[in-house]
PDB file of C-alpha atoms in Angstrom:
ATOM      1  CA  MET A   1      -3.754 -25.124  16.694  1.00 56.00           C
ATOM      2  CA  HIS A   2      -0.295 -25.365  18.314  1.00 72.00           C
ATOM      3  CA  ASP A   3      -0.139 -24.857  22.093  1.00 94.00           C
ATOM      4  CA  VAL A   4       1.768 -21.601  21.457  1.00 97.00           C
ATOM      5  CA  LEU A   5       0.228 -18.965  19.385  1.00 98.00           C
ATOM      6  CA  PHE A   6       2.292 -15.991  18.294  1.00 98.00           C
ATOM      7  CA  VAL A   7      -0.273 -12.881  17.785  1.00 98.00           C
ATOM      8  CA  ILE A   8       1.042  -9.820  16.135  1.00 98.00           C
ATOM      9  CA  GLN A   9      -1.229  -6.839  16.916  1.00 97.00           C
ATOM     10  CA  ALA A  10      -1.173  -4.448  13.808  1.00 97.00           C
ATOM     11  CA  ARG A  11      -3.214  -1.846  12.142  1.00 96.00           C
ATOM     12  CA  MET A  12      -2.685   0.939   9.655  1.00 95.00           C
ATOM     13  CA  GLY A  13      -3.923   3.727  11.956  1.00 89.00           C
ATOM     14  CA  SER A  14      -1.167   5.385  14.010  1.00 84.00           C
ATOM     15  CA  THR A  15      -1.162   8.871  15.567  1.00 81.00           C
ATOM     16  CA  ARG A  16       2.452   9.613  15.179  1.00 85.00           C
ATOM     17  CA  LEU A  17       3.269   7.497  11.985  1.00 91.00           C
ATOM     18  CA  PRO A  18       0.267   6.390   9.996  1.00 90.00           C
ATOM     19  CA  LYS A  19       0.590   3.222   7.813  1.00 94.00           C
ATOM     20  CA  LYS A  20       3.847   2.514   9.457  1.00 95.00           C
ATOM     21  CA  VAL A  21       3.096  -1.386   9.426  1.00 97.00           C
ATOM     22  CA  MET A  22       3.532  -1.301   5.682  1.00 97.00           C
ATOM     23  CA  LYS A  23       6.523   0.948   5.372  1.00 97.00           C
ATOM     24  CA  PRO A  24       9.551  -0.661   3.641  1.00 96.00           C
ATOM     25  CA  ILE A  25      12.466  -1.757   5.621  1.00 96.00           C
ATOM     26  CA  GLY A  26      15.102  -4.338   4.553  1.00 91.00           C
ATOM     27  CA  GLY A  27      13.571  -4.742   1.187  1.00 92.00           C
ATOM     28  CA  MET A  28      10.127  -5.689   2.563  1.00 96.00           C
ATOM     29  CA  ALA A  29       7.132  -4.350   4.464  1.00 97.00           C
ATOM     30  CA  LEU A  30       7.629  -3.901   8.269  1.00 97.00           C
ATOM     31  CA  ILE A  31       4.975  -6.444   8.840  1.00 98.00           C
ATOM     32  CA  ASP A  32       6.932  -9.040   6.876  1.00 98.00           C
ATOM     33  CA  LEU A  33      10.204  -8.270   8.582  1.00 97.00           C
ATOM     34  CA  ILE A  34       8.496  -8.943  11.958  1.00 98.00           C
ATOM     35  CA  VAL A  35       6.931 -12.140  10.664  1.00 98.00           C
ATOM     36  CA  GLU A  36      10.224 -13.443   9.441  1.00 97.00           C
ATOM     37  CA  ARG A  37      11.972 -12.777  12.643  1.00 97.00           C
ATOM     38  CA  VAL A  38       9.217 -14.522  14.765  1.00 97.00           C
ATOM     39  CA  LYS A  39       9.526 -17.505  12.382  1.00 97.00           C
ATOM     40  CA  GLN A  40      13.066 -17.942  13.645  1.00 96.00           C
ATOM     41  CA  SER A  41      11.866 -18.750  17.059  1.00 96.00           C
ATOM     42  CA  ASP A  42      12.225 -22.368  18.232  1.00 94.00           C
ATOM     43  CA  ASN A  43       8.590 -22.275  19.121  1.00 95.00           C
ATOM     44  CA  TYR A  44       7.323 -21.385  15.662  1.00 96.00           C
ATOM     45  CA  HIS A  45       5.976 -24.426  13.984  1.00 95.00           C
ATOM     46  CA  HIS A  46       6.331 -24.241  10.146  1.00 92.00           C
ATOM     47  CA  LYS A  47       3.789 -26.928   9.374  1.00 91.00           C
ATOM     48  CA  MET A  48       1.117 -25.545  11.870  1.00 91.00           C
ATOM     49  CA  GLN A  49       1.858 -21.875  11.106  1.00 94.00           C
ATOM     50  CA  ASN A  50       1.191 -20.824  14.649  1.00 97.00           C
ATOM     51  CA  LEU A  51       1.274 -17.114  13.941  1.00 98.00           C
ATOM     52  CA  MET A  52      -1.646 -14.728  13.609  1.00 98.00           C
ATOM     53  CA  ILE A  53      -1.919 -11.140  12.559  1.00 98.00           C
ATOM     54  CA  ALA A  54      -4.624  -9.480  14.674  1.00 98.00           C
ATOM     55  CA  THR A  55      -5.996  -6.381  13.062  1.00 98.00           C
ATOM     56  CA  THR A  56      -9.187  -4.464  13.106  1.00 97.00           C
ATOM     57  CA  VAL A  57     -12.599  -4.513  11.330  1.00 97.00           C
ATOM     58  CA  GLU A  58     -12.125  -0.914  10.325  1.00 96.00           C
ATOM     59  CA  PRO A  59     -12.103  -0.132   6.552  1.00 97.00           C
ATOM     60  CA  GLU A  60      -8.635   1.401   6.730  1.00 96.00           C
ATOM     61  CA  ASP A  61      -7.156  -2.074   7.672  1.00 97.00           C
ATOM     62  CA  ASP A  62      -8.792  -3.806   4.554  1.00 97.00           C
ATOM     63  CA  TYR A  63      -5.619  -3.336   2.753  1.00 97.00           C
ATOM     64  CA  LEU A  64      -3.523  -4.669   5.621  1.00 98.00           C
ATOM     65  CA  ALA A  65      -5.791  -7.757   5.987  1.00 98.00           C
ATOM     66  CA  GLN A  66      -5.732  -8.422   2.245  1.00 98.00           C
ATOM     67  CA  TYR A  67      -1.923  -8.012   1.959  1.00 98.00           C
ATOM     68  CA  CYS A  68      -1.312 -10.432   4.904  1.00 98.00           C
ATOM     69  CA  MET A  69      -3.614 -13.005   3.497  1.00 98.00           C
ATOM     70  CA  SER A  70      -1.914 -12.719   0.055  1.00 98.00           C
ATOM     71  CA  LYS A  71       1.331 -13.510   1.875  1.00 97.00           C
ATOM     72  CA  GLY A  72      -0.298 -16.614   3.407  1.00 97.00           C
ATOM     73  CA  TYR A  73      -0.454 -15.256   6.949  1.00 97.00           C
ATOM     74  CA  LYS A  74      -3.429 -16.132   9.213  1.00 97.00           C
ATOM     75  CA  VAL A  75      -5.465 -13.012   9.846  1.00 98.00           C
ATOM     76  CA  PHE A  76      -8.101 -12.213  12.470  1.00 98.00           C
ATOM     77  CA  ARG A  77     -10.174  -8.973  12.531  1.00 98.00           C
ATOM     78  CA  GLY A  78     -11.795  -7.528  15.659  1.00 97.00           C
ATOM     79  CA  SER A  79     -12.538  -4.426  17.495  1.00 96.00           C
ATOM     80  CA  GLU A  80     -10.254  -1.470  17.051  1.00 95.00           C
ATOM     81  CA  ALA A  81     -10.527  -0.096  20.591  1.00 93.00           C
ATOM     82  CA  ASP A  82     -11.207  -3.176  22.481  1.00 96.00           C
ATOM     83  CA  VAL A  83      -7.979  -4.989  21.851  1.00 97.00           C
ATOM     84  CA  LEU A  84      -8.501  -7.387  24.655  1.00 97.00           C
ATOM     85  CA  GLU A  85     -11.751  -8.551  23.241  1.00 97.00           C
ATOM     86  CA  ARG A  86      -9.848  -9.125  19.967  1.00 98.00           C
ATOM     87  CA  PHE A  87      -7.340 -11.310  21.729  1.00 98.00           C
ATOM     88  CA  ALA A  88     -10.014 -13.211  23.714  1.00 98.00           C
ATOM     89  CA  GLN A  89     -11.839 -13.971  20.538  1.00 98.00           C
ATOM     90  CA  ILE A  90      -8.788 -15.374  19.003  1.00 97.00           C
ATOM     91  CA  VAL A  91      -8.234 -17.615  21.990  1.00 97.00           C
ATOM     92  CA  ARG A  92     -11.842 -18.840  21.964  1.00 96.00           C
ATOM     93  CA  GLN A  93     -11.577 -19.747  18.299  1.00 96.00           C
ATOM     94  CA  PHE A  94      -8.093 -21.230  18.067  1.00 95.00           C
ATOM     95  CA  GLU A  95      -7.623 -22.523  21.569  1.00 96.00           C
ATOM     96  CA  PRO A  96      -3.939 -22.151  22.117  1.00 97.00           C
ATOM     97  CA  LYS A  97      -2.534 -22.721  25.721  1.00 97.00           C
ATOM     98  CA  THR A  98      -0.199 -19.795  25.609  1.00 98.00           C
ATOM     99  CA  VAL A  99      -0.361 -16.513  23.602  1.00 98.00           C
ATOM    100  CA  VAL A 100       2.706 -14.636  22.671  1.00 98.00           C
ATOM    101  CA  ARG A 101       1.587 -10.994  22.289  1.00 98.00           C
ATOM    102  CA  LEU A 102       3.721  -8.953  19.839  1.00 98.00           C
ATOM    103  CA  THR A 103       3.022  -5.556  18.225  1.00 96.00           C
ATOM    104  CA  GLY A 104       3.404  -4.459  14.511  1.00 96.00           C
ATOM    105  CA  ASP A 105       5.921  -1.723  15.255  1.00 95.00           C
ATOM    106  CA  ASN A 106       8.912  -3.786  16.362  1.00 97.00           C
ATOM    107  CA  PRO A 107      11.118  -4.887  13.526  1.00 97.00           C
ATOM    108  CA  PHE A 108      13.899  -6.279  15.597  1.00 97.00           C
ATOM    109  CA  ILE A 109      11.942  -8.958  17.691  1.00 97.00           C
ATOM    110  CA  ASP A 110      14.562 -11.261  19.085  1.00 97.00           C
ATOM    111  CA  PRO A 111      13.418 -14.832  18.423  1.00 97.00           C
ATOM    112  CA  SER A 112      15.953 -16.341  20.772  1.00 96.00           C
ATOM    113  CA  LEU A 113      14.679 -14.072  23.643  1.00 97.00           C
ATOM    114  CA  LEU A 114      11.058 -15.126  22.890  1.00 97.00           C
ATOM    115  CA  SER A 115      12.168 -18.926  23.134  1.00 96.00           C
ATOM    116  CA  LYS A 116      13.890 -18.249  26.502  1.00 97.00           C
ATOM    117  CA  MET A 117      10.990 -16.337  27.881  1.00 97.00           C
ATOM    118  CA  LEU A 118       8.584 -19.043  26.893  1.00 97.00           C
ATOM    119  CA  GLU A 119      10.805 -21.683  28.570  1.00 96.00           C
ATOM    120  CA  LYS A 120      10.795 -19.650  31.800  1.00 96.00           C
ATOM    121  CA  HIS A 121       7.020 -19.149  31.614  1.00 97.00           C
ATOM    122  CA  ARG A 122       6.435 -22.850  31.408  1.00 96.00           C
ATOM    123  CA  GLN A 123       8.963 -23.730  34.085  1.00 96.00           C
ATOM    124  CA  GLU A 124       7.443 -21.221  36.553  1.00 96.00           C
ATOM    125  CA  LYS A 125       3.879 -22.131  35.468  1.00 97.00           C
ATOM    126  CA  ALA A 126       3.226 -18.412  35.147  1.00 98.00           C
ATOM    127  CA  ASP A 127       0.055 -16.668  34.030  1.00 98.00           C
ATOM    128  CA  TYR A 128       2.080 -13.755  32.513  1.00 98.00           C
ATOM    129  CA  THR A 129       5.786 -13.377  31.702  1.00 98.00           C
ATOM    130  CA  TYR A 130       7.464 -10.118  30.616  1.00 98.00           C
ATOM    131  CA  THR A 131      10.937  -8.628  30.610  1.00 97.00           C
ATOM    132  CA  ASN A 132      12.502  -5.272  31.280  1.00 95.00           C
ATOM    133  CA  GLY A 133      15.969  -3.810  30.731  1.00 96.00           C
ATOM    134  CA  THR A 134      16.418  -4.497  26.935  1.00 97.00           C
ATOM    135  CA  PRO A 135      16.151  -2.191  24.073  1.00 97.00           C
ATOM    136  CA  LEU A 136      12.567  -1.221  23.669  1.00 96.00           C
ATOM    137  CA  GLY A 137      10.859  -3.415  21.079  1.00 96.00           C
ATOM    138  CA  ILE A 138      12.813  -6.687  21.127  1.00 98.00           C
ATOM    139  CA  SER A 139      10.569  -8.793  23.207  1.00 97.00           C
ATOM    140  CA  GLY A 140       6.990  -9.889  23.684  1.00 97.00           C
ATOM    141  CA  GLU A 141       4.647 -10.890  26.468  1.00 98.00           C
ATOM    142  CA  MET A 142       3.844 -14.521  27.342  1.00 98.00           C
ATOM    143  CA  ILE A 143       0.177 -14.875  28.506  1.00 98.00           C
ATOM    144  CA  GLU A 144      -1.793 -17.939  29.467  1.00 98.00           C
ATOM    145  CA  ALA A 145      -4.765 -17.918  27.072  1.00 97.00           C
ATOM    146  CA  SER A 146      -7.313 -18.785  29.747  1.00 97.00           C
ATOM    147  CA  ILE A 147      -6.419 -15.584  31.505  1.00 97.00           C
ATOM    148  CA  LEU A 148      -7.223 -13.535  28.521  1.00 97.00           C
ATOM    149  CA  CYS A 149     -10.701 -14.998  28.386  1.00 96.00           C
ATOM    150  CA  GLU A 150     -11.102 -14.674  32.085  1.00 96.00           C
ATOM    151  CA  ILE A 151     -10.308 -10.896  32.292  1.00 97.00           C
ATOM    152  CA  ASP A 152     -12.280 -10.124  29.222  1.00 96.00           C
ATOM    153  CA  LYS A 153     -15.354 -10.741  31.277  1.00 96.00           C
ATOM    154  CA  PHE A 154     -14.207  -8.135  33.932  1.00 96.00           C
ATOM    155  CA  PRO A 155     -15.786  -4.701  34.006  1.00 94.00           C
ATOM    156  CA  LEU A 156     -12.499  -3.019  32.836  1.00 95.00           C
ATOM    157  CA  THR A 157     -11.609   0.543  32.016  1.00 95.00           C
ATOM    158  CA  TYR A 158     -11.173   1.736  28.364  1.00 95.00           C
ATOM    159  CA  SER A 159      -7.432   1.776  28.927  1.00 95.00           C
ATOM    160  CA  GLU A 160      -7.357  -1.660  30.426  1.00 96.00           C
ATOM    161  CA  ARG A 161      -9.274  -2.963  27.346  1.00 96.00           C
ATOM    162  CA  GLU A 162      -7.099  -1.028  24.888  1.00 94.00           C
ATOM    163  CA  HIS A 163      -3.812  -2.238  26.491  1.00 94.00           C
ATOM    164  CA  VAL A 164      -4.283  -6.007  26.608  1.00 97.00           C
ATOM    165  CA  THR A 165      -2.200  -6.872  29.642  1.00 97.00           C
ATOM    166  CA  LEU A 166      -2.604  -3.642  31.688  1.00 97.00           C
ATOM    167  CA  TYR A 167      -5.052  -5.130  34.131  1.00 97.00           C
ATOM    168  CA  ILE A 168      -2.860  -8.233  34.640  1.00 97.00           C
ATOM    169  CA  ARG A 169       0.226  -6.011  35.383  1.00 96.00           C
ATOM    170  CA  LYS A 170      -1.642  -3.892  37.732  1.00 96.00           C
ATOM    171  CA  HIS A 171      -2.958  -6.878  39.793  1.00 96.00           C
ATOM    172  CA  PRO A 172      -0.024  -9.094  40.735  1.00 96.00           C
ATOM    173  CA  GLU A 173      -2.012 -10.333  43.747  1.00 97.00           C
ATOM    174  CA  GLN A 174      -4.459 -11.993  41.328  1.00 96.00           C
ATOM    175  CA  PHE A 175      -2.062 -13.517  38.844  1.00 97.00           C
ATOM    176  CA  SER A 176       1.268 -15.260  38.795  1.00 97.00           C
ATOM    177  CA  LEU A 177       3.688 -12.729  37.123  1.00 98.00           C
ATOM    178  CA  GLN A 178       7.114 -13.668  36.088  1.00 97.00           C
ATOM    179  CA  LEU A 179       9.801 -11.097  35.280  1.00 97.00           C
ATOM    180  CA  PHE A 180      12.371 -12.543  32.995  1.00 97.00           C
ATOM    181  CA  THR A 181      15.925 -11.224  33.454  1.00 96.00           C
ATOM    182  CA  PRO A 182      17.491 -10.726  29.994  1.00 95.00           C
ATOM    183  CA  PRO A 183      20.935 -12.005  29.220  1.00 95.00           C
ATOM    184  CA  LYS A 184      23.695  -9.498  29.669  1.00 96.00           C
ATOM    185  CA  GLU A 185      24.368  -8.938  26.029  1.00 95.00           C
ATOM    186  CA  LEU A 186      20.760  -7.659  25.596  1.00 97.00           C
ATOM    187  CA  ALA A 187      20.765  -5.465  28.778  1.00 96.00           C
ATOM    188  CA  TYR A 188      20.806  -2.037  26.986  1.00 96.00           C
ATOM    189  CA  PRO A 189      17.536  -0.342  27.875  1.00 95.00           C
ATOM    190  CA  ALA A 190      18.689   3.034  26.492  1.00 93.00           C
ATOM    191  CA  TYR A 191      18.119   2.002  22.909  1.00 96.00           C
ATOM    192  CA  ARG A 192      14.821   2.263  21.051  1.00 95.00           C
ATOM    193  CA  PHE A 193      14.376  -0.560  18.562  1.00 97.00           C
ATOM    194  CA  THR A 194      10.662   0.106  18.011  1.00 96.00           C
ATOM    195  CA  ILE A 195       9.051   2.367  15.427  1.00 96.00           C
ATOM    196  CA  ASP A 196       6.553   4.925  16.619  1.00 93.00           C
ATOM    197  CA  THR A 197       7.723   7.988  14.810  1.00 94.00           C
ATOM    198  CA  GLU A 198       9.543   9.005  11.590  1.00 95.00           C
ATOM    199  CA  GLU A 199      12.758   9.394  13.661  1.00 95.00           C
ATOM    200  CA  ASP A 200      12.392   5.819  14.864  1.00 96.00           C
ATOM    201  CA  TYR A 201      11.777   4.751  11.272  1.00 97.00           C
ATOM    202  CA  VAL A 202      14.937   6.500   9.973  1.00 96.00           C
ATOM    203  CA  PHE A 203      16.902   4.956  12.860  1.00 97.00           C
ATOM    204  CA  ALA A 204      15.679   1.332  12.202  1.00 97.00           C
ATOM    205  CA  THR A 205      16.330   1.591   8.408  1.00 97.00           C
ATOM    206  CA  ARG A 206      19.872   3.001   9.002  1.00 96.00           C
ATOM    207  CA  LEU A 207      20.614   0.372  11.670  1.00 97.00           C
ATOM    208  CA  LEU A 208      19.468  -2.550   9.422  1.00 96.00           C
ATOM    209  CA  GLU A 209      21.575  -1.105   6.480  1.00 96.00           C
ATOM    210  CA  LYS A 210      24.526  -0.963   8.847  1.00 95.00           C
ATOM    211  CA  ALA A 211      23.963  -4.639   9.640  1.00 95.00           C
ATOM    212  CA  GLY A 212      24.135  -5.505   5.998  1.00 94.00           C
ATOM    213  CA  GLY A 213      20.423  -5.755   5.538  1.00 91.00           C
ATOM    214  CA  SER A 214      20.172  -9.281   6.980  1.00 90.00           C
ATOM    215  CA  ILE A 215      16.640  -9.867   8.441  1.00 90.00           C
ATOM    216  CA  ALA A 216      18.294 -12.637  10.668  1.00 92.00           C
ATOM    217  CA  VAL A 217      20.866 -10.268  12.212  1.00 95.00           C
ATOM    218  CA  PRO A 218      21.136 -11.129  15.952  1.00 96.00           C
ATOM    219  CA  THR A 219      19.933  -8.392  18.400  1.00 96.00           C
ATOM    220  CA  ALA A 220      23.420  -8.346  20.150  1.00 96.00           C
ATOM    221  CA  GLU A 221      24.997  -7.381  16.837  1.00 97.00           C
ATOM    222  CA  LEU A 222      22.535  -4.509  16.370  1.00 97.00           C
ATOM    223  CA  ILE A 223      23.349  -3.385  19.943  1.00 97.00           C
ATOM    224  CA  SER A 224      27.072  -3.675  19.022  1.00 97.00           C
ATOM    225  CA  ILE A 225      26.459  -1.333  16.046  1.00 97.00           C
ATOM    226  CA  CYS A 226      24.714   1.166  18.229  1.00 96.00           C
ATOM    227  CA  GLU A 227      27.693   1.136  20.671  1.00 96.00           C
ATOM    228  CA  GLN A 228      30.086   1.840  17.819  1.00 96.00           C
ATOM    229  CA  HIS A 229      27.898   4.367  15.955  1.00 96.00           C
ATOM    230  CA  PRO A 230      26.397   7.100  18.192  1.00 95.00           C
ATOM    231  CA  ASP A 231      25.520   8.974  15.170  1.00 95.00           C
ATOM    232  CA  ILE A 232      22.861   6.353  14.428  1.00 95.00           C
ATOM    233  CA  VAL A 233      21.651   6.406  17.989  1.00 94.00           C
ATOM    234  CA  ARG A 234      21.016  10.064  18.095  1.00 94.00           C
ATOM    235  CA  LEU A 235      18.461   9.694  15.219  1.00 94.00           C
ATOM    236  CA  ASN A 236      15.776   8.719  17.729  1.00 92.00           C
ATOM    237  CA  GLN A 237      17.400   9.419  21.033  1.00 89.00           C
ATOM    238  CA  SER A 238      15.010  12.195  21.839  1.00 86.00           C
ATOM    239  CA  VAL A 239      11.762  10.324  21.169  1.00 86.00           C
ATOM    240  CA  ARG A 240       9.733   9.665  24.268  1.00 78.00           C
ATOM    241  CA  GLN A 241       7.467   6.455  24.544  1.00 67.00           C
ATOM    242  CA  LYS A 242       3.807   7.111  24.938  1.00 63.00           C
ATOM    243  CA  ASP A 243       2.433   5.868  28.330  1.00 54.00           C
ATOM    244  CA  ALA A 244      -0.151   2.951  28.505  1.00 47.00           C
ATOM    245  CA  GLU A 245      -2.441   5.154  30.456  1.00 40.00           C
TER     246      GLU A 245
END
């Protein structure tokens, strides 16, 4: 396996928008759009296919797993609630050095941002790299694979096992954390580019339509559209993000 493994955490169950991962956007399923954007990253290796869909063993995710396999994606199935264990199992089986954790509700992942974050992660020899101050849903988390296996052995809370990197973020004294400062053109934290509700879905669909339907549209262009079209922004402006705890 490549030293970098992109892992997209996805399932069919969702409290606010069930089966969102399979909802159509840009002429394809949401999961496909995410995969296609990740493949644009400099760190995606087309021959090695260093990308994994991490879903659950629950029957409701059978369809998602089968669909992803039919598209040629690598699929791993694990615990629904203990997502940390799911990631640790992937690490033990495929032995990457660094995991890029992504989620199946972010259609506008920025591949260039992921590459820059990975570069910084390596330069600083960090255990964990994250970013703030961008539209919600365009980035991921860079985690040293060995750390995932290490904390999987800890007696963690339910919330710390459900939210993979929560324990790491809560304990900067134990780990080397790196906050990546995004480029100015992406520093628009007021926008929601994630899909958690029907309002988010309508927003994302309209935004992509306004961008001409191109799956490779740069995030900066999407931000520019939002700046010029407040009517689109208003579609999901009132949605509040659920807390990790």
